[in-house]
Coordinates of C-alpha atoms in Angstrom, one line a residue:
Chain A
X1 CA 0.0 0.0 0.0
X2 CA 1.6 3.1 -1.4
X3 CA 1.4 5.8 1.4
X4 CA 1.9 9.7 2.0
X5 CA 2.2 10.6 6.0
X6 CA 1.7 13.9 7.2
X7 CA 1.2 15.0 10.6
X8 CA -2.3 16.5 10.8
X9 CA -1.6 19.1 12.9
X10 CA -2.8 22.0 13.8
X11 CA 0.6 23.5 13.6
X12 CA 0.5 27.1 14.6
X13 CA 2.6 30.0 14.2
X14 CA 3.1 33.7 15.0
X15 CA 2.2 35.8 11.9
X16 CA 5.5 36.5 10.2
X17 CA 7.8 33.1 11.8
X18 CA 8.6 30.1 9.5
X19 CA 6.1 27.6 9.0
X20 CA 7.7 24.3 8.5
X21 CA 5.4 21.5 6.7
X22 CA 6.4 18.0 6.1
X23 CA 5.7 15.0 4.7
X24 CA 6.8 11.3 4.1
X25 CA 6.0 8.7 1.3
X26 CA 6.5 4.7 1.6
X27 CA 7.2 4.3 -2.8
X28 CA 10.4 4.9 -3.3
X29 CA 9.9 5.2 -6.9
X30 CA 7.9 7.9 -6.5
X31 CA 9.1 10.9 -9.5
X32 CA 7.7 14.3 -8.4
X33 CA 6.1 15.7 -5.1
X34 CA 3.6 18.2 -4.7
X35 CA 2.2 20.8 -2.5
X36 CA -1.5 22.1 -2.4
X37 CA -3.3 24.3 -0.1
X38 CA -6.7 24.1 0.9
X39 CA -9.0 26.6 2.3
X40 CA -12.4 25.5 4.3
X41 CA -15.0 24.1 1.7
X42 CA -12.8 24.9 -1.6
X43 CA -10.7 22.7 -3.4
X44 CA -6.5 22.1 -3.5
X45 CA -4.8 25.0 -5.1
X46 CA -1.4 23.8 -6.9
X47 CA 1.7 25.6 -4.6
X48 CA 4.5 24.2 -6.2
X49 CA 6.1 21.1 -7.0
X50 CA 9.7 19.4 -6.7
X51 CA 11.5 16.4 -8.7
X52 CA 15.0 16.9 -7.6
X53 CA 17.1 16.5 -4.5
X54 CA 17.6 19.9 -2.6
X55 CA 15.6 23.1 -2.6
X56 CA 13.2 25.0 -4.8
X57 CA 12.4 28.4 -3.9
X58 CA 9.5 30.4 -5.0
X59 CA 8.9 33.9 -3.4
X60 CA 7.8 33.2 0.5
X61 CA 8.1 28.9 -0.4
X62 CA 10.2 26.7 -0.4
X63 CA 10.0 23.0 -0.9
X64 CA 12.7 20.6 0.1
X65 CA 13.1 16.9 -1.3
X66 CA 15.6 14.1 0.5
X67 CA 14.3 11.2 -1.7
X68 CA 17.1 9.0 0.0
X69 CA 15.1 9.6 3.2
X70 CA 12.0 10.0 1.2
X71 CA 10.8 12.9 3.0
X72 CA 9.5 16.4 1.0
X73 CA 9.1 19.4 3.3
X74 CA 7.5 22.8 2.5
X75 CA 8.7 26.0 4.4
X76 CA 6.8 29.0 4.1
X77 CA 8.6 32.2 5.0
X78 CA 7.0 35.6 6.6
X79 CA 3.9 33.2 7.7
X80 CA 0.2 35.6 7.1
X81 CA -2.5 35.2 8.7
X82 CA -4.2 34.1 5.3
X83 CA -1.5 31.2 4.7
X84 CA -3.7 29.5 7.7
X85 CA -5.3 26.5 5.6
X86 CA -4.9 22.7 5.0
X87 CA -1.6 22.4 3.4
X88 CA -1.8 19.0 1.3
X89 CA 1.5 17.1 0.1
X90 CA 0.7 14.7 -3.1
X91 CA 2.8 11.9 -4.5
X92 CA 2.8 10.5 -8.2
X93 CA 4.0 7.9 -8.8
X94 CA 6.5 6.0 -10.8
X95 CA 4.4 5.2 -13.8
X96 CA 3.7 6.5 -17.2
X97 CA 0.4 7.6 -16.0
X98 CA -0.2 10.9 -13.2
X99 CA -2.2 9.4 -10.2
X100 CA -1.8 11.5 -7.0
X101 CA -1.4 9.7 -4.1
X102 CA -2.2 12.4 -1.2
X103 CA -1.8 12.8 2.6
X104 CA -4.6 14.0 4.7
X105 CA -3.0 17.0 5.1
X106 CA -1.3 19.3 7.6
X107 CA -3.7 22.0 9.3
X108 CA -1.8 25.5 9.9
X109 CA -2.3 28.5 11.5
X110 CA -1.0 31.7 11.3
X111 CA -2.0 33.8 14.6
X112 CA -1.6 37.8 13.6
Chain B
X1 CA -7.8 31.5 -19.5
X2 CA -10.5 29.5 -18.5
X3 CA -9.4 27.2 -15.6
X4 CA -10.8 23.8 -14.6
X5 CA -15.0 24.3 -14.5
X6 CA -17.5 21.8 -12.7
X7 CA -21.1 21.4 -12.3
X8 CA -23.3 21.6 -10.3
X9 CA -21.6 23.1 -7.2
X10 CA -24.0 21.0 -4.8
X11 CA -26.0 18.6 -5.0
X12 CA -28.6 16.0 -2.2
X13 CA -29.3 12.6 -2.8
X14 CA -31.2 10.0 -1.1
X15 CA -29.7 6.6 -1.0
X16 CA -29.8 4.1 -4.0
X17 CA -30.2 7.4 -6.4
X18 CA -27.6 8.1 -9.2
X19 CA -26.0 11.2 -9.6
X20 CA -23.8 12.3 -13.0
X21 CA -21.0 15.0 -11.9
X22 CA -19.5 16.8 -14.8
X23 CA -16.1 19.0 -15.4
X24 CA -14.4 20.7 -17.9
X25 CA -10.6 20.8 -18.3
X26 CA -8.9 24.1 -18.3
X27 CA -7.8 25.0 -21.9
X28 CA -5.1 23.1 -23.4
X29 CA -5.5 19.8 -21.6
X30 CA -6.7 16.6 -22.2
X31 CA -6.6 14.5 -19.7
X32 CA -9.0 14.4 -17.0
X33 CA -8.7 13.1 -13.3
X34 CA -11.6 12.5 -10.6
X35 CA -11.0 12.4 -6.8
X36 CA -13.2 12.3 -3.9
X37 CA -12.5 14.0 -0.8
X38 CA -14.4 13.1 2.2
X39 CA -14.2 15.6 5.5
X40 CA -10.9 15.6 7.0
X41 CA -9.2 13.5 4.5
X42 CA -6.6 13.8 1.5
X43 CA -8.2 13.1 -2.1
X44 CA -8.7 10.1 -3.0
X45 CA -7.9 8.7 -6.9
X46 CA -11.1 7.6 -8.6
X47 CA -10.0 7.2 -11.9
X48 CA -8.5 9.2 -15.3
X49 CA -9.7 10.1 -19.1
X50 CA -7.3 10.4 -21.7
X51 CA -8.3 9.7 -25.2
X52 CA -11.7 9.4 -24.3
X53 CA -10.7 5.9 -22.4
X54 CA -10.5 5.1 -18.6
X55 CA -6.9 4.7 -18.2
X56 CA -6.1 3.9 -14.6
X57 CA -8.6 3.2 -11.4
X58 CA -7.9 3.5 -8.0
X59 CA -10.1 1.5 -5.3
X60 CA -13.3 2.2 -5.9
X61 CA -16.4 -0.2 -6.6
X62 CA -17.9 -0.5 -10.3
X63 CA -20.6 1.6 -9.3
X64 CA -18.1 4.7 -10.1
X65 CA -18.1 5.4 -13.5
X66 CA -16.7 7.8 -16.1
X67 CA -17.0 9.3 -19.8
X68 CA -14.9 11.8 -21.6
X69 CA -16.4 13.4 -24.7
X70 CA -14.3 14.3 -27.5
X71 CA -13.8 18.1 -26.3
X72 CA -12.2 16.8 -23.5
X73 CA -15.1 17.0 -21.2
X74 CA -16.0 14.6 -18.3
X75 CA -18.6 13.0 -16.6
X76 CA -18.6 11.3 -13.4
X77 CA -21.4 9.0 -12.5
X78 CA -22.4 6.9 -9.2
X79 CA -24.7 4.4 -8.9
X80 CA -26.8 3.1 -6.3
X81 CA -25.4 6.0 -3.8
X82 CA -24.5 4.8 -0.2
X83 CA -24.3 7.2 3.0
X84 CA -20.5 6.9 2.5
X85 CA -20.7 8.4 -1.3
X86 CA -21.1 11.7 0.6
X87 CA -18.0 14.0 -0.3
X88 CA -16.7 16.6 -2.2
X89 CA -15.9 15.7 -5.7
X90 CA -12.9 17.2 -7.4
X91 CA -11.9 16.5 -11.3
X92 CA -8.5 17.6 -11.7
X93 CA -7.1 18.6 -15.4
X94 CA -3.7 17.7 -17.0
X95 CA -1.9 17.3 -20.0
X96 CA -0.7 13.7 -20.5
X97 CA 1.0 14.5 -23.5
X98 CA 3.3 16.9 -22.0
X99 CA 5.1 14.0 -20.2
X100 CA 7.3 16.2 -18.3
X101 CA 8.0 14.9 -14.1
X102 CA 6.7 18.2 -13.5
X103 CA 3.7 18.7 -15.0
X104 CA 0.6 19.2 -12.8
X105 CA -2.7 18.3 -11.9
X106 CA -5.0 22.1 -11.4
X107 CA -8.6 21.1 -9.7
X108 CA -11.5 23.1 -10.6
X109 CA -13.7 23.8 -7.5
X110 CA -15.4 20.6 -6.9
X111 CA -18.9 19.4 -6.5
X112 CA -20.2 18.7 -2.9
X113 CA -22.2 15.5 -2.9
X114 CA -24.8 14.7 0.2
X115 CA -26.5 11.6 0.0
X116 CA -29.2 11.1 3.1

């Protein structure tokens, strides 16, 4: 059973710290990684994504992928209250097709 | 650009009734991906369109069903709804032919499902 772990949270922060969001996967063949955000009653909004070893940094994010340890992290710099939301990490896999596998998700917020 | 659309936005049920979900892919793709969410979990894989065929499943009964119409369009349909069946409904759109390790799956904003 292919699976994506992420502690559910709530993690919460004081309005402009460092949120720090991870996330583990059990497929080791797993090719890119994927962070979504969620707001109450609307649906995933695409982040950003990763496929290499190291960082990627885009404005106030930045994802982080150890696929040795097959763990995939998302920082979020200068925390707002609006980043508060369910922060989703997604999985695909190792196949020529583009299933998601997802984690339930990591609850933060952001206290002004 | 017109993103990912779906209709309708909600929808009640009683048990054993069918229900037919639909979406539209943003422009430019052509491949089309349904999830369910239920309340306080991740999405879950239903299936995907590509080519107007089904071509992968994830775990759920045959009572889940799918079409894609030639303009890329989707349907979902569900049979003989259960309690369970009650969720939010996403359809995600992609582009399979871009074949690229990064390219991505953009949701439209879902159809909420209540079956009593």
């Amino acid at each position: 059973q292919k699976e994506v772990e992420q502690n559910s949270g709530p993690l919460s922060v004081p309005e402009g710290a460092i949120a720090s969001l991870n996330c583990t996967y059990s497929d080791r063949g797993s090719q890119s990684f994927f962070w979504y955000r969620q707001y109450s009653g609307k649906s995933p909004e695409l982040i950003m994504f990763i496929y290499s070893n190291g960082d990627k940094e885009d404005g106030r994010f930045t994802a982080q992928l150890n696929k040795a340890s097959q763990y995939v992290s998302l920082l979020i710099r200068d925390s707002q209250p609006s980043d508060s939301a369910t922060y989703l990490c997604a999985v695909r896999e190792n196949t020529g097709f583009q299933k998601l596998v997802f984690g339930t998700g990591t609850r933060l917020l952001v206290s002004p | 650009d017109a993103g990912v659309t779906q209709s309708p936005t909600h929808l009640i049920k009683t048990r054993g009734q069918q229900v037919t979900l639909r979406c539209s892919p943003k422009s430019g793709h052509d491949t089309v991906s349904w999830y369910q969410q239920a309340l306080g979990q991740g999405p879950q894989f239903i299936f995907q369109y590509y080519e107007e065929e089904e071509r992968q499943r994830g775990n759920f009964p045959d009572r889940f069903s799918g079409h894609q119409f030639p303009n890329y369009s989707s349907e979902l349909n569900v049979n003989a709804l259960l309690l369970g069946d009650s969720a939010l409904y996403l359809c995600a759109s992609s582009s399979l032919g871009g074949g690229g390790v990064g390219d991505t799956q953009y949701f439209g904003p879902g159809t909420r499902l209540t079956v009593l």
